DNA sequence: CAAATATTTCGATAATTATGGAATGGTCGA
DNA sequence: TCGACCATTCCATAATTATCGAAATATTTG
């Protein structure tokens, strides 16, 4: 992943209105929501919403599809995967594992048996 | 985690100069690097670097400590953990696991035995 | 085709952010 | 305490971004 793409995705999320939209779409799952439903849920003016959805789409974090006269937007989970990988890669030159927590939480949701196998990093005072 | 804090951390990373600094610090590990070393590595003017380090520090993604007349900056791994958890939480209302990839990779590094237990999400055509 | 609905584009305004030169503030060694 | 060094703060300038009313575009229904 190139740094420009990472900056673009981070910038897409680094704004309260857009982050709200993104989290709503994560919660909605692969089906997504149409623009009107998003506007209603978050109370955003149409023009403003369109501006932000364009930003999220351009970054790749959100996909869109037309369905009759609605346009549905959905979170692109693979794009977030790539971003997280980019942000956590090459940690400590590969000599240590520095990111157990969020990882452990998601892994536990996927397969509870695995959670205990993931060790914690020592506290740094 | 409150949305304002998440926006703050994302904004801290959503800028090429700061993202370069952060990734350099991730690579450097818990010891960190002093400001001068960062400036030299990335060729950034002192005032500009200071501005960006302040932004990263304020967000919590980076910590600093004085050591003689140098100030060392280091990535705060726990803060990134929290951010990732915030971005991926409540996915699909908990009905599915949408983030296997990056998670599986990091989990595998932590505990290879656990990797196989994490199942994949179905493709959406 | 016309009316209704859903969303985007245009355009103007306000607010925020990035950059770096110059001056300032600590910390150390002689 | 002086001078050298490391880093920050101050300041002005340039650039980018967010907001939303109004107009335009696209799609379905009558």
XYZ file of C-alpha atoms (C1' of nucleotides) in Angstrom:
310
model
C 0.000 0.000 0.000
C 1.356 3.415 -0.949
C 1.524 6.172 1.609
C -0.719 8.453 -0.461
C -3.521 5.871 -0.346
C -3.094 5.427 3.404
C -3.229 9.188 3.973
C -6.326 9.361 1.807
C -8.111 6.669 3.804
C -7.070 8.149 7.131
C -8.194 11.603 6.005
C -11.518 10.108 4.976
C -12.039 8.921 8.548
C -10.478 11.918 10.290
C -13.620 14.000 10.309
C -16.464 13.540 12.728
C -19.281 13.509 10.192
C -17.489 11.012 7.959
C -16.444 8.801 10.855
C -20.067 8.675 11.994
C -21.116 7.688 8.483
C -18.431 5.019 8.288
C -19.316 3.480 11.634
C -22.979 3.461 10.713
C -22.077 1.564 7.534
C -19.877 -0.889 9.458
C -22.825 -1.583 11.713
C -25.143 -1.928 8.714
C -22.934 -4.640 7.210
C -22.429 -5.667 3.564
C -25.941 -4.626 2.470
C -25.199 -1.020 3.318
C -27.660 1.866 3.436
C -28.942 4.317 0.852
C -27.973 7.971 1.062
C -31.377 9.060 2.300
C -31.314 6.557 5.142
C -27.871 7.768 6.173
C -29.017 11.394 6.021
C -32.039 10.563 8.172
C -30.072 8.526 10.705
C -27.390 11.163 11.195
C -29.297 14.353 10.361
C -26.992 15.628 7.642
C -27.962 17.998 4.799
C -28.062 16.255 1.396
C -25.281 18.317 -0.161
C -23.049 17.829 2.864
C -23.671 14.097 2.921
C -22.894 13.796 -0.765
C -19.614 15.620 -0.258
C -18.595 13.227 2.513
C -19.758 10.057 0.755
C -17.714 11.080 -2.274
C -14.683 11.424 -0.039
C -15.216 8.001 1.539
C -15.815 6.399 -1.862
C -12.773 7.973 -3.453
C -10.616 6.596 -0.653
C -11.932 3.083 -1.238
C -13.249 2.618 2.293
C -16.825 2.651 1.050
C -18.406 1.183 -2.079
C -21.620 2.222 -3.786
C -24.202 0.557 -6.000
C -27.338 1.858 -7.650
C -30.536 0.020 -6.808
C -33.577 1.423 -8.534
C -33.498 5.120 -7.690
C -31.530 4.692 -4.483
C -27.779 4.574 -4.175
C -26.558 2.172 -1.504
C -23.292 2.706 0.289
C -21.464 -0.034 2.178
C -18.230 -0.315 4.150
C -15.408 -2.019 2.260
C -13.905 -4.306 4.887
C -10.918 -5.305 2.773
C -9.849 -1.666 2.469
C -9.839 -1.317 6.244
C -7.832 -4.536 6.506
C -5.172 -3.077 4.254
C -5.068 0.160 6.204
C -4.667 -1.605 9.552
C -1.941 -3.803 8.117
C -0.140 -0.711 6.827
C -0.337 1.051 10.182
C 0.954 -1.891 12.200
C 3.514 -3.405 9.842
C 7.249 -3.457 10.406
C 6.802 -2.905 14.127
C 10.078 -2.864 16.092
C 11.804 -4.193 12.985
C 9.973 -7.469 13.478
C 11.701 -8.217 16.786
C 8.595 -8.058 18.953
C 4.808 -8.211 18.864
C 3.438 -4.846 19.867
C -0.263 -5.107 19.007
C -1.985 -7.797 21.023
C -5.066 -6.004 22.354
C -7.392 -5.038 19.501
C -6.181 -8.091 17.688
C -7.018 -10.331 20.637
C -10.494 -8.817 20.920
C -11.361 -9.403 17.277
C -9.765 -12.841 17.302
C -11.802 -13.731 20.376
C -15.004 -12.778 18.565
C -13.980 -15.003 15.663
C -12.809 -17.998 17.687
C -13.017 -17.775 21.482
C -10.636 -20.733 21.899
C -7.857 -18.739 20.292
C -8.038 -15.725 22.582
C -6.079 -17.276 25.417
C -3.232 -18.159 23.133
C -2.430 -14.542 22.363
C 0.061 -13.189 24.836
C 0.170 -9.666 26.240
C 2.923 -7.139 25.790
C 4.687 -5.873 28.907
C 3.580 -2.476 30.231
C 5.893 0.479 29.588
C 5.747 2.841 32.607
C -13.353 5.588 23.202
C -15.085 8.843 22.329
C -15.470 9.867 18.722
C -13.548 13.108 19.284
C -10.499 11.138 20.401
C -10.761 8.820 17.424
C -11.012 11.756 15.019
C -8.028 13.328 16.709
C -5.898 10.206 16.286
C -6.991 9.672 12.712
C -6.285 13.319 11.887
C -2.856 12.923 13.432
C -2.090 10.157 10.941
C -3.914 11.666 7.966
C -1.020 13.782 6.806
C 1.925 12.465 4.886
C 4.646 14.035 7.010
C 3.063 12.828 10.255
C 2.357 9.357 8.895
C 6.020 9.071 7.882
C 7.042 10.118 11.376
C 4.657 7.644 12.991
C 5.804 4.741 10.856
C 9.412 5.574 11.567
C 8.622 5.471 15.282
C 6.762 2.160 14.935
C 9.833 0.744 13.259
C 12.070 2.221 15.949
C 10.129 0.434 18.698
C 9.649 1.343 22.371
C 12.997 3.162 22.673
C 11.901 5.730 20.131
C 14.034 8.412 18.501
C 14.961 11.954 19.460
C 13.616 14.878 17.451
C 16.918 15.555 15.751
C 17.199 11.964 14.562
C 13.686 12.109 13.152
C 14.429 15.405 11.412
C 17.591 13.943 9.910
C 15.933 10.714 8.792
C 12.991 12.414 7.114
C 14.508 15.787 6.180
C 11.998 17.999 7.947
C 12.603 21.587 9.156
C 12.777 21.852 12.974
C 9.716 24.066 13.356
C 7.656 21.860 11.061
C 8.722 18.709 12.869
C 7.871 20.208 16.222
C 4.419 21.146 14.979
C 3.751 17.597 13.814
C 5.191 15.907 16.889
C 2.959 18.082 19.052
C -0.030 16.927 17.034
C 0.938 13.256 17.372
C 1.601 13.664 21.098
C -1.636 15.476 21.775
C -3.560 12.652 20.106
C -1.876 10.095 22.342
C -0.405 8.067 19.490
C 3.100 9.118 20.449
C 4.715 9.606 23.843
C 7.737 11.707 24.692
C 10.397 11.687 27.361
C 13.302 13.984 28.061
C 16.718 12.337 28.180
C 19.492 14.778 28.936
C 19.064 17.495 26.339
C 17.289 15.282 23.832
C 13.573 14.602 23.694
C 12.721 11.059 22.631
C 9.483 10.241 20.902
C 8.023 6.736 20.729
C 4.908 5.146 19.259
C 2.215 4.351 21.828
C 1.061 0.914 20.766
C -1.876 0.804 23.181
C -3.335 3.960 21.614
C -3.263 2.337 18.184
C -4.897 -0.757 19.671
C -7.761 1.350 20.936
C -8.158 3.106 17.620
C -8.280 -0.141 15.645
C -10.797 -1.580 18.087
C -12.953 1.528 17.686
C -12.853 1.337 13.890
C -13.758 -2.334 13.694
C -16.194 -2.683 16.573
C -19.899 -3.441 16.246
C -19.390 -4.797 12.743
C -22.613 -6.101 11.149
C -24.304 -5.823 14.551
C -22.130 -8.691 15.742
C -23.668 -11.186 13.345
C -20.543 -11.838 11.305
C -16.782 -11.516 11.357
C -15.740 -9.009 8.737
C -12.111 -8.418 9.510
C -10.123 -11.626 9.246
C -7.162 -10.540 7.156
C -4.985 -8.013 8.968
C -6.176 -9.482 12.225
C -5.204 -12.999 11.222
C -1.776 -11.802 10.134
C -1.022 -10.087 13.425
C -2.536 -12.926 15.452
C -0.379 -15.396 13.555
C 2.729 -13.430 14.481
C 1.649 -13.466 18.141
C 0.581 -17.117 18.358
C 0.893 -19.228 15.216
C -1.385 -21.932 16.674
C -4.288 -19.492 16.785
C -4.161 -18.416 13.159
C -5.928 -21.446 11.761
C -8.814 -21.014 14.137
C -9.839 -17.679 12.662
C -12.416 -18.225 9.958
C -12.796 -16.224 6.745
C -15.708 -14.012 5.773
C -17.736 -14.959 2.718
C -17.002 -13.009 -0.462
C -19.612 -10.407 -1.502
C -19.936 -10.369 -5.327
C -44.817 13.159 -21.055
C -45.220 15.237 -16.453
C -44.784 14.920 -11.624
C -42.401 13.015 -7.746
C -38.434 11.309 -5.500
C -33.350 10.564 -4.678
C -28.974 12.274 -5.101
C -25.335 15.108 -6.999
C -23.048 19.363 -8.643
C -22.312 24.329 -8.364
C -20.853 28.231 -5.948
C -19.910 31.158 -2.171
C -18.394 31.578 2.617
C -16.182 30.329 6.856
C -12.910 27.748 9.282
C -8.895 24.958 9.847
C -4.233 23.394 8.808
C 0.726 23.236 6.954
C 5.046 25.484 6.401
C 9.371 27.526 7.827
C 12.252 31.825 9.320
C 13.345 34.083 13.461
C 13.339 34.450 18.311
C 13.015 31.924 22.833
C 13.741 28.340 26.411
C 16.002 24.612 28.628
C 20.277 21.463 29.422
C 24.949 20.321 29.451
C 30.155 20.727 29.507
C 34.144 23.745 30.209
C 28.436 31.601 34.064
C 29.356 31.334 29.315
C 28.709 29.229 24.893
C 26.979 25.364 22.209
C 23.369 22.546 21.209
C 18.547 20.697 20.937
C 14.010 21.667 20.584
C 9.962 24.611 20.893
C 7.082 28.760 20.308
C 5.791 32.836 17.720
C 4.311 34.712 13.577
C 2.799 35.458 8.904
C 1.489 33.311 4.641
C -0.419 29.879 1.646
C -3.311 26.110 0.927
C -6.957 22.984 1.936
C -11.453 21.628 3.765
C -16.410 21.825 5.570
C -20.927 23.560 5.101
C -25.268 24.149 2.819
C -28.805 26.741 -0.307
C -30.019 26.497 -4.928
C -29.905 24.440 -9.330
C -29.160 20.319 -12.084
C -29.326 15.258 -13.081
C -31.263 10.741 -12.986
C -34.849 7.335 -12.097
C -39.456 5.663 -11.269
C -44.478 6.316 -11.155
C -48.997 8.178 -12.790
